[in-house]
């Protein structure tokens, strides 16, 4: 696998006490109709237990009869694991959808050290859905994985 | 002639029965079972057919459909319409939690003798002479609403002529009364946000679904545990049939038959993601109706099993 250069210094300095940083890449896709994907990032304790949502990107501005929350359940794994019990918008967790590119997300400072499964799920209107999971050790571990269609490289580092 | 309303109700109950009574399967197919956001709706197809979920035989009447809101109170269906092969209706899901939508039908049918002649009670009669099998006459509410009673043997083409609609219509002087009670449920579950259990609470009457795995919390790579109760008690030894939809796109039907254990439980391993039709029937002699020697019970639901 290609080594991904990490450009995390800015984020690491801004939040020195973060329990680690997740990097998520949204690939640029050559499709006729493109909409930015809904993305959820969450951690599950390795031995099972309640999931903790780190980030959710959805169409937070769309209101009316069909508000942006209508398609949150398209992130079906996240929805079942914990999304359905979150009230949206969620402080420090939810945000607008992102354009293709690479994004860094600091893990919450109060995250307890331990082994987790990091999950990143993306679902795109008129497009596909993909889930990338990798085991991570908080706070000192590192790891990387990659999606094939809706997600690019996903990594975790201190 | 008695008032029309009870007869229409009986007609609805009769039409809502066929799941257990014939090879055809009665089904409700929700457009969605897991909903996020607010002001969502579910639209439901309702039909009777052999293959799931292909509407190609008869629409299911919507008159007997009841909605139970997540708090247990009654809701309503909207935009009901009946097509040639299927009915459709909508439910506005304006409260968070798990909704129950479906039919609960009880019926008593049987035979008796009056002045040496054989009579039937509450029997669903076949199509009138001249109507082809599956013809429009077979499905229309007009069929079951046809007047029939001891005072007048009904329309000239009614068959059999000696028939009454309900037990209450059995005339004094009838002898050899043999009745059979049927209780059937056909329900679907739709959840807004987090699943809740209020609508799943057993009533203790007849054959009921007591899922240990919430019906809107299924996923293809995890087995589900469902328990079945009769009169509120675990029902062992029942055969439960599960049929995945979409047979047109594969060779085998893919049905599985599971038998409930001593605790009334089955564990289902899903062969693939998709919509599944579940049906279980039971027969016993514990009818609450006087003179009813047999009680037939049926439970049907449709389950959505998402991919992991």
mmCIF file of N, CA and C in Angstrom, chain B residues 168-229:
data_model
loop_
_atom_site.group_PDB
_atom_site.id
_atom_site.type_symbol
_atom_site.label_atom_id
_atom_site.label_comp_id
_atom_site.label_asym_id
_atom_site.label_seq_id
_atom_site.Cartn_x
_atom_site.Cartn_y
_atom_site.Cartn_z
ATOM 1 N N UNK B 168 -73.859 -15.139 15.521
ATOM 2 C CA UNK B 168 -75.051 -14.487 16.051
ATOM 3 C C UNK B 168 -76.270 -14.731 15.176
ATOM 4 N N UNK B 169 -76.031 -15.092 13.926
ATOM 5 C CA UNK B 169 -77.144 -15.312 12.998
ATOM 6 C C UNK B 169 -77.675 -16.744 13.021
ATOM 7 N N UNK B 170 -77.029 -17.602 13.818
ATOM 8 C CA UNK B 170 -77.509 -18.988 13.866
ATOM 9 C C UNK B 170 -78.898 -18.991 14.511
ATOM 10 N N UNK B 171 -79.881 -19.499 13.809
ATOM 11 C CA UNK B 171 -81.255 -19.425 14.331
ATOM 12 C C UNK B 171 -81.464 -20.385 15.508
ATOM 13 N N UNK B 172 -82.414 -20.022 16.349
ATOM 14 C CA UNK B 172 -82.805 -20.933 17.422
ATOM 15 C C UNK B 172 -83.324 -22.213 16.772
ATOM 16 N N UNK B 173 -83.051 -23.337 17.410
ATOM 17 C CA UNK B 173 -83.504 -24.587 16.833
ATOM 18 C C UNK B 173 -82.440 -25.272 16.001
ATOM 19 N N UNK B 174 -81.319 -24.593 15.806
ATOM 20 C CA UNK B 174 -80.226 -25.230 15.071
ATOM 21 C C UNK B 174 -79.634 -26.346 15.921
ATOM 22 N N UNK B 175 -79.210 -27.406 15.288
ATOM 23 C CA UNK B 175 -78.592 -28.519 16.001
ATOM 24 C C UNK B 175 -77.249 -28.844 15.360
ATOM 25 N N UNK B 176 -76.505 -29.724 16.022
ATOM 26 C CA UNK B 176 -75.204 -30.187 15.504
ATOM 27 C C UNK B 176 -74.291 -29.018 15.135
ATOM 28 N N UNK B 177 -74.251 -28.033 16.022
ATOM 29 C CA UNK B 177 -73.421 -26.856 15.728
ATOM 30 C C UNK B 177 -71.947 -27.207 15.894
ATOM 31 N N UNK B 178 -71.185 -27.082 14.822
ATOM 32 C CA UNK B 178 -69.731 -27.336 14.887
ATOM 33 C C UNK B 178 -69.019 -26.087 14.371
ATOM 34 N N UNK B 179 -68.269 -25.459 15.257
ATOM 35 C CA UNK B 179 -67.643 -24.188 14.882
ATOM 36 C C UNK B 179 -66.130 -24.262 15.010
ATOM 37 N N UNK B 180 -65.488 -23.424 14.252
ATOM 38 C CA UNK B 180 -64.039 -23.311 14.301
ATOM 39 C C UNK B 180 -63.683 -21.824 14.331
ATOM 40 N N UNK B 181 -62.828 -21.469 15.269
ATOM 41 C CA UNK B 181 -62.457 -20.069 15.392
ATOM 42 C C UNK B 181 -61.117 -19.835 14.701
ATOM 43 N N UNK B 182 -60.980 -18.702 14.043
ATOM 44 C CA UNK B 182 -59.660 -18.375 13.504
ATOM 45 C C UNK B 182 -59.240 -16.984 13.967
ATOM 46 N N UNK B 183 -57.979 -16.885 14.289
ATOM 47 C CA UNK B 183 -57.388 -15.620 14.736
ATOM 48 C C UNK B 183 -56.153 -15.405 13.887
ATOM 49 N N UNK B 184 -56.106 -14.320 13.167
ATOM 50 C CA UNK B 184 -54.909 -14.113 12.355
ATOM 51 C C UNK B 184 -54.414 -12.685 12.456
ATOM 52 N N UNK B 185 -53.098 -12.600 12.434
ATOM 53 C CA UNK B 185 -52.444 -11.297 12.454
ATOM 54 C C UNK B 185 -51.503 -11.209 11.253
ATOM 55 N N UNK B 186 -51.456 -10.026 10.685
ATOM 56 C CA UNK B 186 -50.477 -9.746 9.641
ATOM 57 C C UNK B 186 -49.982 -8.331 9.899
ATOM 58 N N UNK B 187 -48.738 -8.219 10.347
ATOM 59 C CA UNK B 187 -48.264 -6.937 10.864
ATOM 60 C C UNK B 187 -46.887 -6.616 10.310
ATOM 61 N N UNK B 188 -46.625 -5.333 10.180
ATOM 62 C CA UNK B 188 -45.266 -4.892 9.871
ATOM 63 C C UNK B 188 -44.861 -3.830 10.897
ATOM 64 N N UNK B 189 -43.558 -3.632 10.997
ATOM 65 C CA UNK B 189 -43.025 -2.699 11.995
ATOM 66 C C UNK B 189 -42.114 -1.692 11.304
ATOM 67 N N UNK B 190 -42.319 -0.438 11.636
ATOM 68 C CA UNK B 190 -41.514 0.634 11.050
ATOM 69 C C UNK B 190 -41.012 1.499 12.203
ATOM 70 N N UNK B 191 -39.714 1.795 12.184
ATOM 71 C CA UNK B 191 -39.122 2.514 13.309
ATOM 72 C C UNK B 191 -38.529 3.846 12.872
ATOM 73 N N UNK B 192 -38.928 4.892 13.568
ATOM 74 C CA UNK B 192 -38.336 6.213 13.397
ATOM 75 C C UNK B 192 -37.332 6.405 14.528
ATOM 76 N N UNK B 193 -36.058 6.595 14.176
ATOM 77 C CA UNK B 193 -35.044 6.765 15.210
ATOM 78 C C UNK B 193 -34.792 5.462 15.946
ATOM 79 N N UNK B 194 -34.790 5.512 17.282
ATOM 80 C CA UNK B 194 -34.482 4.329 18.066
ATOM 81 C C UNK B 194 -35.674 3.380 18.161
ATOM 82 N N UNK B 195 -35.418 2.072 18.035
ATOM 83 C CA UNK B 195 -36.503 1.101 18.192
ATOM 84 C C UNK B 195 -37.088 1.133 19.609
ATOM 85 N N UNK B 196 -38.393 0.973 19.696
ATOM 86 C CA UNK B 196 -39.056 0.888 21.001
ATOM 87 C C UNK B 196 -39.925 -0.370 21.043
ATOM 88 N N UNK B 197 -40.377 -0.729 22.229
ATOM 89 C CA UNK B 197 -41.037 -2.030 22.418
ATOM 90 C C UNK B 197 -42.529 -1.974 22.720
ATOM 91 N N UNK B 198 -43.080 -0.781 22.860
ATOM 92 C CA UNK B 198 -44.482 -0.701 23.295
ATOM 93 C C UNK B 198 -45.418 -1.497 22.381
ATOM 94 N N UNK B 199 -45.247 -1.358 21.057
ATOM 95 C CA UNK B 199 -46.181 -2.030 20.138
ATOM 96 C C UNK B 199 -45.906 -3.530 20.051
ATOM 97 N N UNK B 200 -44.803 -3.986 20.634
ATOM 98 C CA UNK B 200 -44.468 -5.412 20.580
ATOM 99 C C UNK B 200 -44.994 -6.173 21.789
ATOM 100 N N UNK B 201 -45.561 -5.458 22.746
ATOM 101 C CA UNK B 201 -46.015 -6.147 23.957
ATOM 102 C C UNK B 201 -47.147 -7.108 23.636
ATOM 103 N N UNK B 202 -46.995 -8.368 24.059
ATOM 104 C CA UNK B 202 -48.041 -9.352 23.764
ATOM 105 C C UNK B 202 -49.351 -8.995 24.478
ATOM 106 N N UNK B 203 -50.455 -9.355 23.835
ATOM 107 C CA UNK B 203 -51.760 -9.110 24.440
ATOM 108 C C UNK B 203 -52.259 -10.349 25.177
ATOM 109 N N UNK B 204 -51.604 -11.503 24.916
ATOM 110 C CA UNK B 204 -52.050 -12.732 25.558
ATOM 111 C C UNK B 204 -53.181 -13.427 24.833
ATOM 112 N N UNK B 205 -53.521 -12.943 23.643
ATOM 113 C CA UNK B 205 -54.652 -13.527 22.899
ATOM 114 C C UNK B 205 -54.151 -14.152 21.602
ATOM 115 N N UNK B 206 -54.306 -15.455 21.477
ATOM 116 C CA UNK B 206 -53.945 -16.135 20.236
ATOM 117 C C UNK B 206 -52.450 -16.228 20.026
ATOM 118 N N UNK B 207 -52.084 -16.406 18.769
ATOM 119 C CA UNK B 207 -50.681 -16.593 18.384
ATOM 120 C C UNK B 207 -50.023 -15.241 18.168
ATOM 121 N N UNK B 208 -48.945 -15.015 18.907
ATOM 122 C CA UNK B 208 -48.290 -13.707 18.828
ATOM 123 C C UNK B 208 -46.789 -13.836 18.638
ATOM 124 N N UNK B 209 -46.235 -12.762 18.094
ATOM 125 C CA UNK B 209 -44.812 -12.613 17.793
ATOM 126 C C UNK B 209 -44.181 -11.887 18.975
ATOM 127 N N UNK B 210 -43.154 -12.512 19.573
ATOM 128 C CA UNK B 210 -42.502 -11.906 20.733
ATOM 129 C C UNK B 210 -41.005 -11.884 20.434
ATOM 130 N N UNK B 211 -40.589 -10.955 19.566
ATOM 131 C CA UNK B 211 -39.199 -10.982 19.093
ATOM 132 C C UNK B 211 -38.207 -10.591 20.180
ATOM 133 N N UNK B 212 -37.171 -11.409 20.348
ATOM 134 C CA UNK B 212 -36.087 -11.042 21.260
ATOM 135 C C UNK B 212 -35.125 -10.094 20.549
ATOM 136 N N UNK B 213 -34.979 -10.306 19.232
ATOM 137 C CA UNK B 213 -34.258 -9.341 18.400
ATOM 138 C C UNK B 213 -35.319 -8.414 17.810
ATOM 139 N N UNK B 214 -35.143 -7.120 18.000
ATOM 140 C CA UNK B 214 -36.164 -6.193 17.504
ATOM 141 C C UNK B 214 -36.305 -6.324 15.982
ATOM 142 N N UNK B 215 -37.527 -6.388 15.478
ATOM 143 C CA UNK B 215 -37.718 -6.613 14.037
ATOM 144 C C UNK B 215 -37.154 -5.498 13.154
ATOM 145 N N UNK B 216 -36.902 -4.334 13.722
ATOM 146 C CA UNK B 216 -36.263 -3.277 12.929
ATOM 147 C C UNK B 216 -34.799 -3.106 13.319
ATOM 148 N N UNK B 217 -34.211 -4.155 13.872
ATOM 149 C CA UNK B 217 -32.803 -4.095 14.256
ATOM 150 C C UNK B 217 -32.079 -5.315 13.700
ATOM 151 N N UNK B 218 -32.501 -5.750 12.526
ATOM 152 C CA UNK B 218 -31.924 -6.953 11.932
ATOM 153 C C UNK B 218 -30.786 -6.567 10.999
ATOM 154 N N UNK B 219 -29.849 -7.496 10.832
ATOM 155 C CA UNK B 219 -28.776 -7.295 9.868
ATOM 156 C C UNK B 219 -28.361 -8.690 9.388
ATOM 157 N N UNK B 220 -27.990 -8.766 8.114
ATOM 158 C CA UNK B 220 -27.846 -10.076 7.466
ATOM 159 C C UNK B 220 -26.798 -10.973 8.108
ATOM 160 N N UNK B 221 -25.768 -10.392 8.727
ATOM 161 C CA UNK B 221 -24.709 -11.244 9.271
ATOM 162 C C UNK B 221 -24.875 -11.535 10.760
ATOM 163 N N UNK B 222 -26.030 -11.217 11.320
ATOM 164 C CA UNK B 222 -26.277 -11.567 12.720
ATOM 165 C C UNK B 222 -27.567 -12.369 12.827
ATOM 166 N N UNK B 223 -27.518 -13.523 13.522
ATOM 167 C CA UNK B 223 -28.755 -14.290 13.680
ATOM 168 C C UNK B 223 -29.771 -13.528 14.532
ATOM 169 N N UNK B 224 -31.033 -13.776 14.256
ATOM 170 C CA UNK B 224 -32.101 -13.115 15.007
ATOM 171 C C UNK B 224 -32.864 -14.157 15.815
ATOM 172 N N UNK B 225 -33.322 -13.755 16.990
ATOM 173 C CA UNK B 225 -34.106 -14.666 17.832
ATOM 174 C C UNK B 225 -35.531 -14.146 17.945
ATOM 175 N N UNK B 226 -36.467 -15.009 17.562
ATOM 176 C CA UNK B 226 -37.884 -14.654 17.633
ATOM 177 C C UNK B 226 -38.608 -15.711 18.459
ATOM 178 N N UNK B 227 -39.466 -15.244 19.340
ATOM 179 C CA UNK B 227 -40.256 -16.185 20.123
ATOM 180 C C UNK B 227 -41.711 -16.056 19.711
ATOM 181 N N UNK B 228 -42.424 -17.145 19.794
ATOM 182 C CA UNK B 228 -43.857 -17.125 19.488
ATOM 183 C C UNK B 228 -44.633 -17.586 20.708
ATOM 184 N N UNK B 229 -45.734 -16.899 20.945
ATOM 185 C CA UNK B 229 -46.558 -17.171 22.116
ATOM 186 C C UNK B 229 -47.965 -17.560 21.677
#
